[in-house]
Coordinates of C-alpha atoms and ligand atoms in Angstrom, one line a residue:
M178 CA 9.8 37.5 -7.5
A179 CA 11.0 34.0 -8.2
T180 CA 10.6 31.5 -5.4
A181 CA 11.4 27.9 -4.9
L182 CA 7.9 27.1 -6.2
S183 CA 8.2 29.2 -9.4
R184 CA 9.9 26.4 -11.4
L185 CA 7.0 24.0 -10.6
A186 CA 4.0 23.5 -12.8
L187 CA 0.6 22.1 -11.7
L188 CA -2.0 20.8 -14.2
Q189 CA -5.5 20.4 -12.8
P190 CA -7.7 18.2 -15.0
R191 CA -11.4 18.0 -14.3
T192 CA -12.1 14.5 -15.5
L193 CA -10.3 11.2 -15.7
D194 CA -10.3 11.3 -19.5
E195 CA -8.7 14.7 -19.5
A196 CA -6.2 13.6 -16.9
L197 CA -5.2 10.6 -19.0
R198 CA -5.0 12.7 -22.2
V199 CA -2.7 15.3 -20.5
L200 CA -0.6 12.5 -19.0
R201 CA 0.0 11.0 -22.5
D202 CA 0.4 14.3 -24.5
E203 CA 2.0 16.6 -22.0
G204 CA 4.2 14.3 -19.9
P205 CA 6.3 13.6 -18.1
L206 CA 4.1 14.5 -15.2
V207 CA 4.0 13.4 -11.6
P208 CA 0.5 12.5 -10.4
L209 CA -0.4 14.2 -7.1
A210 CA -3.1 12.7 -4.8
G211 CA -2.9 13.6 -1.1
C212 CA 0.7 14.9 -1.7
T213 CA 1.9 13.5 1.6
D214 CA 4.7 11.5 0.0
V215 CA 5.4 14.0 -2.8
Y216 CA 5.6 16.9 -0.4
V217 CA 8.4 15.1 1.5
G218 CA 10.2 14.6 -1.8
L219 CA 9.8 18.3 -2.6
H220 CA 11.1 19.3 0.8
F221 CA 14.2 17.2 0.5
G222 CA 14.8 17.9 -3.1
S223 CA 14.2 14.3 -4.3
A224 CA 10.8 14.9 -5.9
L225 CA 10.4 13.5 -9.4
G226 CA 8.9 16.9 -10.7
P227 CA 9.0 19.7 -11.7
R228 CA 5.6 19.2 -13.5
F229 CA 2.7 17.7 -11.6
L230 CA -0.8 16.4 -12.4
D231 CA -3.2 17.2 -9.6
L232 CA -5.7 14.3 -9.2
Q233 CA -7.8 16.0 -6.5
G234 CA -10.4 17.2 -9.0
L235 CA -11.2 13.6 -10.1
R236 CA -14.0 13.1 -7.5
K237 CA -15.1 9.8 -9.1
L238 CA -11.8 8.2 -8.0
R239 CA -12.7 8.7 -4.4
G240 CA -15.1 6.3 -2.6
I241 CA -15.8 2.6 -1.8
R242 CA -18.4 0.6 -3.6
V243 CA -19.3 -3.0 -4.3
R244 CA -19.4 -4.6 -7.8
G245 CA -20.7 -8.2 -7.5
D246 CA -18.8 -9.6 -4.6
V247 CA -15.7 -7.4 -5.1
I248 CA -15.0 -4.2 -3.1
V249 CA -13.8 -1.5 -5.4
I250 CA -11.8 1.2 -3.6
G251 CA -11.2 4.3 -5.6
A252 CA -7.5 5.4 -5.7
L253 CA -8.2 8.7 -4.1
T254 CA -9.9 7.1 -1.1
T255 CA -8.2 8.3 2.1
Y256 CA -7.2 6.4 5.2
A257 CA -9.9 8.3 7.1
D258 CA -12.5 7.1 4.5
L259 CA -11.3 3.5 5.0
V260 CA -11.4 3.7 8.8
A261 CA -14.9 5.1 8.6
S262 CA -16.3 2.6 6.1
P263 CA -18.6 -0.1 7.6
L264 CA -18.1 -2.1 4.5
V265 CA -14.3 -2.1 4.8
R266 CA -14.5 -2.8 8.6
R267 CA -16.7 -5.8 8.0
R268 CA -15.2 -7.3 4.9
L269 CA -11.5 -6.3 5.2
P270 CA -11.0 -5.2 8.8
I271 CA -7.2 -5.4 8.5
L272 CA -7.3 -2.6 5.9
A273 CA -9.2 -0.3 8.4
E274 CA -6.7 -1.4 11.1
A275 CA -3.7 -0.6 8.9
S276 CA -5.2 2.7 8.0
R277 CA -5.7 3.6 11.6
W278 CA -2.0 3.2 12.2
V279 CA -0.8 5.4 9.3
G280 CA 1.0 8.5 10.4
S281 CA -1.4 10.7 12.3
P282 CA -5.0 12.0 11.8
Q283 CA -3.7 14.7 9.5
I284 CA -1.9 12.2 7.2
Q285 CA -5.0 9.9 7.4
N286 CA -7.2 12.8 6.1
R287 CA -5.0 13.5 3.1
G288 CA -3.1 10.3 2.3
T289 CA -4.7 8.0 -0.2
L290 CA -4.7 4.3 -0.8
G291 CA -3.7 4.8 -4.4
G292 CA -0.8 7.0 -3.3
N293 CA 0.4 4.3 -0.9
V294 CA 0.3 1.7 -3.6
A295 CA 1.9 3.9 -6.3
N296 CA 4.6 5.2 -4.0
A297 CA 5.9 1.6 -3.8
S298 CA 7.7 2.0 -0.5
P299 CA 8.5 -1.4 1.0
A300 CA 7.3 0.1 4.3
G301 CA 3.8 1.1 3.0
D302 CA 1.4 -0.2 5.6
T303 CA -1.5 -1.1 3.4
L304 CA 0.6 -3.2 1.0
P305 CA 0.8 -6.4 3.1
V306 CA -2.9 -6.2 3.6
L307 CA -3.6 -5.9 -0.2
A308 CA -1.1 -8.8 -0.8
V309 CA -2.9 -11.2 1.5
A310 CA -6.3 -10.0 0.3
Q311 CA -5.2 -11.0 -3.2
A312 CA -6.2 -7.5 -4.5
T313 CA -6.0 -6.3 -8.0
V314 CA -4.7 -2.9 -9.1
L315 CA -6.9 -1.3 -11.8
L316 CA -4.8 0.9 -14.1
R317 CA -6.2 3.2 -16.8
S318 CA -4.5 5.0 -19.7
V319 CA -5.9 6.6 -22.9
D320 CA -5.6 3.1 -24.4
G321 CA -7.9 1.5 -21.9
A322 CA -7.9 -0.3 -18.6
R323 CA -5.8 -3.2 -17.4
R324 CA -5.9 -5.2 -14.2
V325 CA -2.7 -6.2 -12.4
P326 CA -2.7 -8.8 -9.6
F327 CA -1.2 -7.2 -6.6
D328 CA 1.5 -9.9 -6.4
A329 CA 2.7 -8.8 -9.9
F330 CA 2.6 -5.1 -9.4
Y331 CA 6.0 -4.5 -7.8
T332 CA 9.1 -5.4 -9.8
G333 CA 11.9 -4.2 -7.5
Y334 CA 12.7 -1.5 -4.9
R335 CA 10.2 1.3 -5.6
Q336 CA 9.6 -0.1 -9.1
T337 CA 6.2 -1.1 -10.4
V338 CA 4.7 -2.3 -13.7
M339 CA 2.8 1.0 -14.1
R340 CA 3.6 3.0 -17.2
P341 CA 4.2 6.8 -17.1
D342 CA 0.9 7.3 -19.1
E343 CA -1.1 5.2 -16.6
L344 CA -2.9 6.1 -13.4
I345 CA -4.2 3.8 -10.7
V346 CA -7.9 4.3 -10.6
A347 CA -8.9 1.7 -8.1
I348 CA -8.0 -1.3 -6.0
E349 CA -10.3 -4.3 -6.2
V350 CA -10.6 -6.7 -3.4
P351 CA -12.3 -10.1 -3.7
P352 CA -14.0 -11.7 -0.7
V353 CA -11.5 -12.9 1.9
E354 CA -12.2 -16.2 3.6
G355 CA -10.6 -16.9 6.9
R356 CA -9.5 -14.9 10.0
Q357 CA -7.6 -11.7 9.2
W358 CA -4.7 -10.5 11.2
F359 CA -2.5 -7.3 11.1
R360 CA 0.3 -5.9 13.2
K361 CA 2.6 -2.9 12.7
V362 CA 5.8 -2.6 14.7
G363 CA 7.3 0.9 14.8
T364 CA 9.2 3.1 17.2
R365 CA 6.0 4.5 18.6
A366 CA 2.2 4.5 18.1
A367 CA 1.9 7.4 15.7
Q368 CA 4.1 9.0 13.0
A369 CA 6.2 5.9 12.9
I370 CA 7.5 4.2 9.7
S371 CA 7.2 0.4 10.1
K372 CA 10.2 -1.5 11.2
V373 CA 8.2 -4.6 10.4
V374 CA 4.6 -4.8 9.2
M375 CA 2.7 -8.1 8.8
A376 CA -0.7 -9.0 7.5
A377 CA -2.1 -12.5 7.4
V378 CA -5.2 -14.6 6.6
R379 CA -5.9 -17.9 8.3
A380 CA -7.5 -19.8 5.4
P381 CA -7.0 -23.5 4.7
A382 CA -4.1 -22.2 2.6
P383 CA -2.8 -19.4 5.0
R384 CA -1.4 -16.3 3.4
V385 CA 1.3 -14.1 5.1
A386 CA 2.8 -10.9 3.7
L387 CA 5.4 -8.5 5.2
G388 CA 6.6 -5.0 4.7
S389 CA 10.0 -3.4 5.6
V390 CA 11.8 -6.7 5.3
A391 CA 12.7 -6.8 1.6
P392 CA 13.0 -4.4 -1.3
T393 CA 9.2 -4.8 -1.9
V394 CA 6.3 -6.1 0.1
V395 CA 6.7 -9.9 0.1
R396 CA 4.6 -13.0 0.5
V397 CA 6.4 -15.9 2.0
P398 CA 5.3 -19.1 0.1
L399 CA 7.5 -21.6 2.0
T400 CA 6.3 -20.4 5.3
E401 CA 2.7 -20.4 4.1
A402 CA 3.1 -24.0 2.9
L403 CA 4.4 -25.1 6.3
L404 CA 1.5 -23.4 8.0
A405 CA -0.9 -25.1 5.6
R406 CA 0.3 -28.5 6.5
A407 CA 0.3 -27.7 10.2
A408 CA 4.0 -28.0 10.7
P409 CA 5.3 -26.9 14.1
I410 CA 5.3 -23.1 14.3
E411 CA 9.0 -23.1 15.1
E412 CA 9.6 -24.7 11.7
A413 CA 7.5 -22.1 10.0
Q414 CA 9.4 -19.4 11.9
Q415 CA 12.7 -20.7 10.7
A416 CA 11.4 -20.7 7.1
L417 CA 10.2 -17.2 7.5
V418 CA 13.5 -15.8 8.7
A419 CA 15.2 -17.4 5.7
E420 CA 12.6 -16.1 3.3
I421 CA 12.9 -12.5 4.1
Q422 CA 15.8 -10.2 3.3
P423 CA 15.7 -7.3 5.9
I424 CA 18.5 -4.7 5.9
D425 CA 20.2 -2.6 8.6
D426 CA 19.0 1.0 8.2
L427 CA 18.4 4.0 10.4
R428 CA 15.1 2.6 11.7
S429 CA 16.3 -0.9 12.7
T430 CA 18.6 -3.8 12.1
A431 CA 18.2 -6.9 10.0
A432 CA 18.6 -9.1 13.1
Y433 CA 15.9 -7.3 15.0
R434 CA 13.6 -7.4 12.0
R435 CA 14.1 -11.1 11.6
R436 CA 13.4 -11.7 15.3
V437 CA 10.3 -9.5 15.3
A438 CA 8.9 -11.1 12.1
A439 CA 9.3 -14.6 13.6
N440 CA 7.5 -13.4 16.8
L441 CA 4.7 -11.9 14.8
L442 CA 4.2 -15.1 12.9
A443 CA 3.8 -17.0 16.2
R444 CA 1.4 -14.4 17.4
F445 CA -0.7 -14.6 14.2
W446 CA -0.9 -18.3 14.5
A447 CA -1.8 -18.3 18.2
E448 CA -4.3 -15.5 18.0
T449 CA -6.2 -16.9 15.1
A450 CA -6.2 -20.5 16.3
Ligands
FAD1022 C1 4.4 12.5 8.5 C2 4.1 11.3 7.6 C3 3.8 10.1 8.1 C4 3.5 9.0 7.3 N1 3.2 7.8 7.9 C5 3.0 6.7 7.1 C6 2.7 5.4 7.7 O1 2.6 5.3 8.9 N2 2.5 4.4 6.9 C7 2.6 4.5 5.5 O2 2.4 3.5 4.8 N3 2.8 5.7 4.9 C8 3.1 6.8 5.7 N4 3.4 8.0 5.1 C9 3.5 8.1 3.7 C10 2.2 8.6 2.9 O3 1.4 9.3 3.8 C11 1.4 7.4 2.3 O4 2.3 6.7 1.4 C12 0.2 7.9 1.5 O5 -0.7 6.9 1.3 C13 0.6 8.6 0.2 O6 -0.7 8.9 -0.4 P1 -0.8 10.4 -1.1 O7 -2.2 10.4 -1.6 O8 -0.4 11.5 -0.2 O9 0.2 10.2 -2.3 P2 1.1 11.4 -3.0 O10 2.1 11.9 -2.1 O11 0.2 12.3 -3.7 O12 1.7 10.4 -4.2 C14 2.7 9.4 -3.8 C15 3.2 8.8 -5.1 O13 2.2 8.1 -5.7 C16 1.9 8.6 -7.0 N5 0.5 8.6 -7.2 C17 -0.4 9.0 -6.3 N6 -1.7 8.7 -6.7 C18 -1.5 8.0 -7.8 C19 -2.5 7.4 -8.7 N7 -3.8 7.4 -8.5 N8 -2.0 6.8 -9.9 C20 -0.7 6.8 -10.1 N9 0.3 7.3 -9.3 C21 -0.2 8.0 -8.2 C22 2.5 10.0 -7.0 O14 2.9 10.4 -8.3 C23 3.7 9.8 -6.1 O15 4.8 9.2 -6.8 C24 3.6 9.1 5.9 C25 3.9 10.4 5.3 C26 4.2 11.5 6.1 C27 4.5 12.8 5.5

């Protein structure tokens, strides 16, 4: 009997090399990690399918390790893994914090960091964290590896520099100096997509990134420059609302998002003083 699933194909490689070969030779294929975003697409008929590459067999892509002074987070590492990691909680507490606010325990158990990054939603909660942490996205294809600075990974709304024959294999995070700060504003505590999400680091040159206020996650360089030279916070707030481009949508209004973003900036500055 034909069902809605009959037209879908699932390839299940056992190793990364096999996955990359299949991706090059048998594409186009949609990689599947925790499937929490893909499933929603399937449900609403907007999935990129119908042929999928299941990454769950690639065990080496899951886990957190240290290389030199860099934290290397495998693409298949889940939010629950990040919350449970003493290393992440010590070195990048805002990533554990962001993960704790994602969806619900069910989503945190399945959803992966690589999936959040690859999905390229401007509302992805880990993206502002990775932006202020100056992370690097490690991509692999049959041709080899390449490292893309997080700031250069997104090219537009849901667009990235990743090629169809590439996979994200890890996110690399260098040491982060300065106090870290994260806040997500949604309709409620769980299962809420961000209306505004901000991550920031209070270093001598402060870094601030926001989600849900532009087509991609954004850093705000003019605001950062004002903070760096200790301009009055009101001046930095004015710069911030001019630097972001929020929209009215079903979750919020542009005016509300601007107001909240400005308030969050003042909170960050006061709480990390
Ligand atoms: C009920 C619910 C609540 C949610 N709440 C939140 C929330 O609060 N905050 C938030 O940020 N997100 C939320 N999400 C979205 C989702 O859970 C996250 O984006 C999650 O991190 C996606 O990871 P995944 O492993 O499930 O990705 P998948 O669904 O498997 O894949 C997502 C996309 O990334 C691609 N992809 C996945 N892994 C790789 C890889 N290694 N290399 C290349 N491409 C890859 C896939 O092809 C697909 O296009 C929610 C989703 C649901 C259903």
